[in-house]
């Protein structure tokens, strides 16, 4: 068991990063994660990332918002304060559509923002942590779990062959900005 946790390859170009992923996977090296300053098309499929379940959460928030909007109108217009205005029915369902729609959109948007913050651990007062500080600027970081892969020299060679500018060993999971 080694005293460091991750082997970090730093790439200057996204194509070299993708080449590094291919080389490591061809040699059965398990990749922990990639950190990039911008989205890279196709990296999720190459790393085998499962599709997001956020659409399910959005649908649930939408159902909640629609139900709350309709319930509010039903309660106020039909149950709590029924009024006969111009001979219209007490429960005018077509008139409920705009408010129900707006409540659906509002609750969905607020719920998705809350879900995003919860899922990404973006709580107030939490210091941002990344593997390498340059991952948010100009470097593409490929992290390999050192404990799962025993041949560290082979991994370092593969990363350098793929075009890694720097290969280093990280003792902790994250490097703090402070």
XYZ file of N, CA and C in Angstrom:
534
model
N 0.853 -1.181 0.000
C 0.000 0.000 0.000
C 0.892 1.234 0.000
N 0.642 2.132 -0.912
C 1.468 3.328 -1.043
C 0.980 4.432 -0.110
N 1.878 5.419 0.117
C 1.509 6.510 1.013
C 0.836 7.651 0.276
N 0.656 7.552 -1.027
C -0.071 8.556 -1.777
C -1.321 7.930 -2.363
N -2.266 8.774 -2.708
C -3.581 8.278 -3.085
C -3.821 8.283 -4.591
N -3.315 9.305 -5.299
C -3.610 9.432 -6.724
C -2.362 9.742 -7.521
N -2.334 9.237 -8.741
C -1.324 9.612 -9.724
C -2.020 10.574 -10.672
N -1.472 11.776 -10.785
C -2.136 12.840 -11.536
C -1.344 13.152 -12.792
N -1.981 13.034 -13.943
C -1.377 13.441 -15.206
C -1.988 14.751 -15.660
N -1.134 15.716 -15.943
C -1.594 17.044 -16.359
C -1.326 17.210 -17.850
N -2.381 17.477 -18.604
C -2.268 17.610 -20.058
C -2.574 19.044 -20.476
N -1.908 19.502 -21.538
C -2.137 20.852 -22.047
C -3.191 20.873 -23.142
N -3.525 19.716 -23.702
C -4.438 19.645 -24.845
C -5.497 18.568 -24.593
N -6.760 18.855 -24.928
C -7.802 17.838 -24.680
C -7.628 16.578 -25.529
N -7.050 16.708 -26.719
C -6.831 15.514 -27.549
C -5.795 14.584 -26.912
N -4.784 15.170 -26.295
C -3.794 14.351 -25.589
C -4.423 13.671 -24.376
N -5.329 14.362 -23.707
C -6.052 13.758 -22.581
C -6.854 12.552 -23.055
N -7.561 12.698 -24.159
C -8.354 11.582 -24.690
C -7.439 10.417 -25.097
N -6.255 10.744 -25.642
C -5.286 9.716 -25.991
C -4.780 9.011 -24.725
N -4.568 9.787 -23.662
C -4.145 9.204 -22.389
C -5.189 8.261 -21.821
N -6.450 8.638 -21.941
C -7.532 7.758 -21.482
C -7.510 6.448 -22.258
N -7.345 6.547 -23.590
C -7.285 5.339 -24.424
C -6.120 4.438 -24.032
N -4.934 5.042 -23.821
C -3.755 4.243 -23.478
C -3.921 3.552 -22.125
N -4.456 4.275 -21.147
C -4.643 3.664 -19.837
C -5.677 2.547 -19.886
N -6.777 2.785 -20.597
C -7.814 1.750 -20.684
C -7.332 0.538 -21.470
N -6.477 0.745 -22.474
C -5.931 -0.373 -23.238
C -5.030 -1.246 -22.368
N -4.437 -0.667 -21.332
C -3.576 -1.413 -20.410
C -4.290 -1.783 -19.112
N -5.606 -1.734 -19.113
C -6.445 -2.116 -17.972
C -6.120 -1.347 -16.696
N -5.876 -0.054 -16.850
C -5.638 0.821 -15.707
C -6.946 1.537 -15.402
N -7.412 1.436 -14.156
C -8.676 2.082 -13.799
C -8.443 3.568 -13.545
N -9.275 4.395 -14.153
C -9.171 5.848 -14.045
C -10.149 6.311 -12.982
N -9.655 7.150 -12.064
C -10.526 7.682 -11.017
C -11.454 8.747 -11.596
N -10.897 9.781 -12.233
C -11.716 10.862 -12.773
C -10.874 11.774 -13.644
N -11.551 12.616 -14.410
C -10.911 13.651 -15.224
C -11.448 15.006 -14.784
N -10.579 15.991 -14.772
C -10.966 17.353 -14.402
C -10.514 18.277 -15.524
N -11.454 18.980 -16.125
C -11.141 19.827 -17.275
C -11.703 21.226 -17.077
N -11.055 22.233 -17.670
C -11.562 23.600 -17.543
C -12.742 23.891 -18.458
N -13.057 22.974 -19.355
C -14.181 23.155 -20.279
C -14.758 21.785 -20.611
N -15.986 21.737 -21.107
C -16.564 20.433 -21.484
C -15.831 19.831 -22.683
N -15.666 18.528 -22.668
C -15.044 17.812 -23.783
C -16.063 16.812 -24.299
N -16.393 16.926 -25.567
C -17.394 16.054 -26.171
C -16.893 14.611 -26.198
N -17.701 13.706 -25.697
C -17.411 12.284 -25.757
C -16.635 11.720 -24.586
N -16.228 12.561 -23.642
C -15.416 12.050 -22.529
C -16.248 11.188 -21.581
N -17.534 11.511 -21.435
C -18.382 10.714 -20.542
C -18.512 9.280 -21.039
N -18.730 9.141 -22.339
C -18.866 7.801 -22.910
C -17.558 7.028 -22.806
N -16.448 7.719 -23.018
C -15.139 7.060 -22.960
C -14.808 6.587 -21.543
N -15.222 7.360 -20.548
C -14.963 6.978 -19.158
C -16.032 6.052 -18.587
N -17.125 5.868 -19.315
C -18.201 4.995 -18.841
C -19.066 5.628 -17.776
N -19.233 6.950 -17.844
C -20.066 7.659 -16.871
C -21.535 7.348 -17.156
N -22.271 7.007 -16.120
C -23.689 6.698 -16.279
C -24.469 7.977 -16.580
N -25.574 7.864 -17.306
C -26.397 9.056 -17.567
C -26.941 9.654 -16.271
N -27.117 10.949 -16.287
C -27.596 11.667 -15.115
C -29.052 11.318 -14.818
N -29.384 11.347 -13.527
C -30.776 11.124 -13.128
C -31.484 12.444 -12.843
N -30.888 13.565 -13.233
C -31.509 14.860 -12.999
C -32.847 15.033 -13.723
N -33.046 14.464 -14.920
C -34.375 14.590 -15.531
C -35.490 13.971 -14.688
N -35.179 12.912 -13.961
C -36.183 12.303 -13.079
C -36.529 13.271 -11.952
N -35.503 13.917 -11.393
C -35.739 14.902 -10.339
C -36.552 16.076 -10.881
N -36.245 16.523 -12.102
C -36.995 17.631 -12.700
C -38.462 17.253 -12.892
N -38.716 16.026 -13.334
C -40.091 15.575 -13.507
C -40.836 15.551 -12.171
N -40.162 15.058 -11.124
C -40.798 15.019 -9.801
C -41.088 16.427 -9.285
N -40.143 17.349 -9.462
C -40.381 18.734 -9.045
C -41.510 19.361 -9.860
N -41.574 19.021 -11.151
C -42.661 19.527 -11.989
C -44.021 19.026 -11.522
N -44.095 17.738 -11.187
C -45.351 17.195 -10.658
C -45.739 17.873 -9.350
N -44.762 18.090 -8.493
C -45.026 18.767 -7.232
C -45.527 20.188 -7.463
N -44.856 20.923 -8.366
C -45.266 22.301 -8.668
C -46.647 22.374 -9.275
N -46.949 21.473 -10.211
C -48.281 21.459 -10.821
C -49.363 21.119 -9.813
N -49.070 20.155 -8.955
C -50.037 19.775 -7.924
C -50.270 20.914 -6.931
N -49.175 21.566 -6.519
C -49.326 22.686 -5.585
C -50.091 23.848 -6.219
N -49.785 24.166 -7.472
C -50.495 25.249 -8.156
C -51.974 24.960 -8.308
N -52.289 23.752 -8.758
C -53.692 23.393 -8.928
C -54.400 23.338 -7.569
N -53.727 22.800 -6.556
C -54.336 22.710 -5.222
C -54.617 24.092 -4.641
N -53.710 25.021 -4.847
C -53.923 26.385 -4.369
C -55.163 26.997 -5.017
N -55.278 26.861 -6.310
C -56.438 27.420 -7.009
C -57.727 26.711 -6.620
N -57.667 25.398 -6.522
C -58.855 24.642 -6.153
C -59.329 25.065 -4.756
N -58.384 25.147 -3.826
C -58.750 25.512 -2.463
C -59.352 26.918 -2.404
N -58.717 27.879 -3.050
C -59.194 29.259 -2.941
C -60.458 29.507 -3.751
N -60.580 28.932 -4.942
C -61.695 29.250 -5.831
C -62.919 28.368 -5.612
N -62.733 27.158 -5.129
C -63.862 26.242 -5.039
C -64.247 25.931 -3.585
N -63.273 25.779 -2.727
C -63.559 25.335 -1.372
C -63.649 26.499 -0.376
N -62.621 27.347 -0.300
C -62.553 28.377 0.725
C -63.417 29.598 0.415
N -63.382 30.073 -0.800
C -64.076 31.308 -1.147
C -64.748 31.175 -2.515
N -65.753 30.345 -2.622
C -66.407 30.194 -3.931
C -67.233 31.442 -4.274
N -67.038 31.934 -5.484
C -67.788 33.107 -5.948
C -68.396 32.806 -7.309
N -69.617 33.245 -7.498
C -70.277 33.121 -8.782
C -70.090 34.455 -9.515
N -69.149 34.457 -10.457
C -68.830 35.681 -11.179
C -69.357 35.542 -12.603
N -70.390 36.295 -12.914
C -70.943 36.307 -14.276
C -71.489 34.975 -14.729
N -71.926 34.127 -13.824
C -72.511 32.847 -14.201
C -71.477 31.802 -14.586
N -70.211 32.060 -14.351
C -69.163 31.081 -14.675
C -69.204 29.945 -13.663
N -68.717 28.776 -14.051
C -68.723 27.641 -13.114
C -67.812 27.910 -11.916
N -68.087 27.237 -10.817
C -67.308 27.422 -9.595
C -65.896 26.842 -9.730
N -65.748 25.866 -10.598
C -64.440 25.250 -10.806
C -64.042 25.411 -12.275
N -63.568 26.609 -12.695
C -63.220 26.846 -14.102
C -61.831 26.305 -14.435
N -61.751 25.043 -14.825
C -60.461 24.393 -15.073
C -59.614 25.087 -16.150
N -60.160 25.568 -17.273
C -59.296 26.244 -18.252
C -58.622 27.498 -17.683
N -59.267 28.146 -16.741
C -58.658 29.332 -16.137
C -57.510 28.979 -15.195
N -57.440 27.731 -14.774
C -56.384 27.297 -13.863
C -55.057 27.022 -14.590
N -55.108 26.869 -15.890
C -53.925 26.452 -16.652
C -52.744 27.412 -16.493
N -52.895 28.732 -16.679
C -51.707 29.606 -16.574
C -51.035 29.568 -15.197
N -51.822 29.632 -14.126
C -51.231 29.636 -12.786
C -50.598 28.280 -12.485
N -51.256 27.206 -12.871
C -50.693 25.872 -12.655
C -49.384 25.715 -13.420
N -49.354 26.189 -14.666
C -48.131 26.120 -15.470
C -47.003 26.917 -14.819
N -47.289 28.126 -14.382
C -46.261 28.966 -13.769
C -45.745 28.361 -12.468
N -46.617 27.792 -11.674
C -46.172 27.133 -10.438
C -45.305 25.910 -10.755
N -45.663 25.192 -11.808
C -44.862 24.042 -12.237
C -43.453 24.485 -12.596
N -43.320 25.540 -13.393
C -42.008 26.035 -13.807
C -41.229 26.565 -12.608
N -41.873 27.306 -11.721
C -41.197 27.881 -10.565
C -40.636 26.806 -9.644
N -41.457 25.844 -9.262
C -41.011 24.801 -8.338
C -39.951 23.921 -8.997
N -40.085 23.651 -10.294
C -39.071 22.860 -10.995
C -37.733 23.585 -11.008
N -37.742 24.866 -11.334
C -36.488 25.632 -11.390
C -35.833 25.714 -10.015
N -36.590 26.057 -8.991
C -36.020 26.159 -7.653
C -35.547 24.797 -7.140
N -36.301 23.765 -7.423
C -35.904 22.420 -7.005
C -34.642 21.942 -7.700
N -34.490 22.265 -8.979
C -33.281 21.858 -9.700
C -32.059 22.618 -9.218
N -32.213 23.886 -8.873
C -31.086 24.640 -8.309
C -30.674 24.020 -6.972
N -31.642 23.714 -6.129
C -31.339 23.089 -4.838
C -30.690 21.716 -5.030
N -31.184 20.937 -5.986
C -30.612 19.620 -6.260
C -29.186 19.747 -6.772
N -28.938 20.718 -7.649
C -27.593 20.945 -8.174
C -26.621 21.271 -7.037
N -27.008 22.191 -6.163
C -26.138 22.560 -5.053
C -25.918 21.376 -4.100
N -26.949 20.621 -3.832
C -26.819 19.474 -2.938
C -25.927 18.391 -3.545
N -26.160 18.082 -4.811
C -25.426 17.008 -5.486
C -23.941 17.330 -5.637
N -23.607 18.598 -5.838
C -22.220 19.003 -6.046
C -21.558 19.534 -4.784
N -22.223 19.393 -3.663
C -21.688 19.819 -2.371
C -21.270 21.283 -2.381
N -22.087 22.131 -2.949
C -21.804 23.564 -3.009
C -22.585 24.277 -1.913
N -22.155 24.052 -0.709
C -22.826 24.653 0.432
C -22.132 25.953 0.805
N -22.841 26.898 1.403
C -22.194 28.147 1.825
C -21.087 27.875 2.845
N -19.951 28.534 2.654
C -18.837 28.387 3.568
C -17.905 27.236 3.265
N -18.218 26.425 2.282
C -17.359 25.289 1.949
C -16.260 25.758 1.005
N -15.037 25.446 1.332
C -13.907 25.834 0.482
C -13.881 24.962 -0.764
N -13.693 25.545 -1.938
C -13.608 24.734 -3.157
C -12.341 23.889 -3.153
N -12.474 22.627 -3.546
C -11.332 21.723 -3.562
C -11.236 21.052 -4.925
N -10.041 20.999 -5.453
C -9.792 20.368 -6.739
C -8.518 19.539 -6.642
N -8.322 18.627 -7.569
C -7.110 17.800 -7.593
C -5.869 18.640 -7.880
N -5.980 19.525 -8.858
C -4.867 20.386 -9.253
C -5.447 21.764 -9.527
N -4.794 22.794 -9.022
C -5.332 24.143 -9.168
C -5.452 24.581 -10.621
N -4.601 24.041 -11.480
C -4.649 24.457 -12.886
C -5.790 23.805 -13.672
N -6.519 22.881 -13.038
C -7.650 22.234 -13.721
C -8.772 23.220 -14.006
N -8.803 24.335 -13.289
C -9.828 25.339 -13.534
C -9.328 26.436 -14.471
N -8.096 26.334 -14.914
C -7.502 27.388 -15.731
C -7.163 26.901 -17.129
N -6.102 26.090 -17.247
C -5.643 25.721 -18.584
C -5.153 24.287 -18.704
N -5.304 23.484 -17.694
C -4.811 22.108 -17.725
C -5.960 21.110 -17.683
N -5.706 19.966 -18.283
C -6.654 18.855 -18.290
C -6.051 17.766 -17.420
N -6.730 17.431 -16.343
C -6.178 16.547 -15.319
C -6.808 15.162 -15.430
N -5.945 14.156 -15.423
C -6.379 12.762 -15.438
C -5.873 12.123 -14.146
N -6.785 11.691 -13.288
C -6.424 11.124 -11.988
C -6.614 9.614 -11.999
N -5.572 8.916 -11.578
C -5.586 7.459 -11.497
C -5.432 7.083 -10.031
N -6.270 6.177 -9.554
C -6.200 5.743 -8.166
C -4.951 4.880 -7.972
N -4.032 5.347 -7.139
C -2.761 4.642 -6.939
C -2.941 3.349 -6.166
N -3.948 3.275 -5.329
C -4.148 2.062 -4.520
C -4.768 0.931 -5.335
N -5.539 1.253 -6.365
C -6.142 0.220 -7.210
C -5.174 -0.312 -8.257
N -4.178 0.473 -8.611
C -3.223 0.112 -9.660
C -1.832 0.033 -9.038
N -1.186 -1.140 -9.172
C 0.071 -1.359 -8.461
C 1.308 -0.907 -9.226
N 1.295 -0.962 -10.541
C 2.491 -0.626 -11.327
C 2.514 0.874 -11.623
N 3.042 1.653 -10.673
C 3.027 3.106 -10.802
C 3.969 3.606 -11.890
N 5.088 2.936 -12.081
C 6.038 3.350 -13.120
C 5.418 3.182 -14.505
N 4.681 2.111 -14.702
C 4.019 1.871 -15.979
C 2.961 2.950 -16.248
N 2.221 3.327 -15.221
C 1.193 4.370 -15.375
C 1.849 5.694 -15.715
N 2.940 6.015 -15.034
C 3.652 7.266 -15.318
C 4.182 7.281 -16.746
N 4.711 6.156 -17.204
C 5.207 6.060 -18.581
C 4.077 6.220 -19.586
N 2.948 5.573 -19.334
C 1.805 5.686 -20.247
C 1.296 7.127 -20.325
N 1.235 7.805 -19.184
C 0.769 9.195 -19.179
C 1.724 10.095 -19.950
N 3.029 9.892 -19.762
C 4.010 10.723 -20.481
C 4.004 10.422 -21.973
N 3.819 9.152 -22.347
C 3.724 8.792 -23.769
C 2.506 9.433 -24.419
N 1.443 9.590 -23.662
C 0.212 10.189 -24.199
C 0.322 11.708 -24.328
N 1.350 12.301 -23.723
C 1.534 13.741 -23.856
C 1.326 14.524 -22.581
N 1.414 13.855 -21.443
C 1.254 14.566 -20.177
C 2.408 15.535 -19.974
N 2.086 16.765 -19.634
C 3.092 17.778 -19.365
C 3.780 17.496 -18.038
N 2.998 16.995 -17.082
C 3.511 16.723 -15.747
C 2.773 15.533 -15.159
N 3.513 14.688 -14.465
C 2.921 13.573 -13.736
C 3.384 13.714 -12.288
N 2.420 13.730 -11.369
C 2.781 13.859 -9.958
C 1.924 12.931 -9.118
N 2.369 12.750 -7.898
C 1.678 11.874 -6.961
C 1.026 12.746 -5.901
N -0.269 12.550 -5.712
C -1.047 13.356 -4.782
C -1.309 12.540 -3.531
N -0.974 13.106 -2.372
C -1.155 12.387 -1.120
C -2.587 12.428 -0.618
N -3.294 13.512 -0.922
C -4.663 13.655 -0.458
C -5.604 13.591 -1.657
N -6.873 13.456 -1.344
C -7.872 13.404 -2.400
C -7.997 14.738 -3.110
N -7.873 15.840 -2.373
C -8.051 17.156 -2.950
C -6.950 18.102 -2.504
N -6.694 19.088 -3.303
C -5.784 20.163 -2.942
C -6.657 21.385 -2.680
N -6.517 22.004 -1.517
C -7.343 23.143 -1.176
C -6.744 24.414 -1.739
N -7.588 25.396 -2.002
C -7.113 26.702 -2.489
C -6.336 27.453 -1.422
N -6.599 27.154 -0.174
C -5.992 27.918 0.920
C -4.636 27.388 1.282
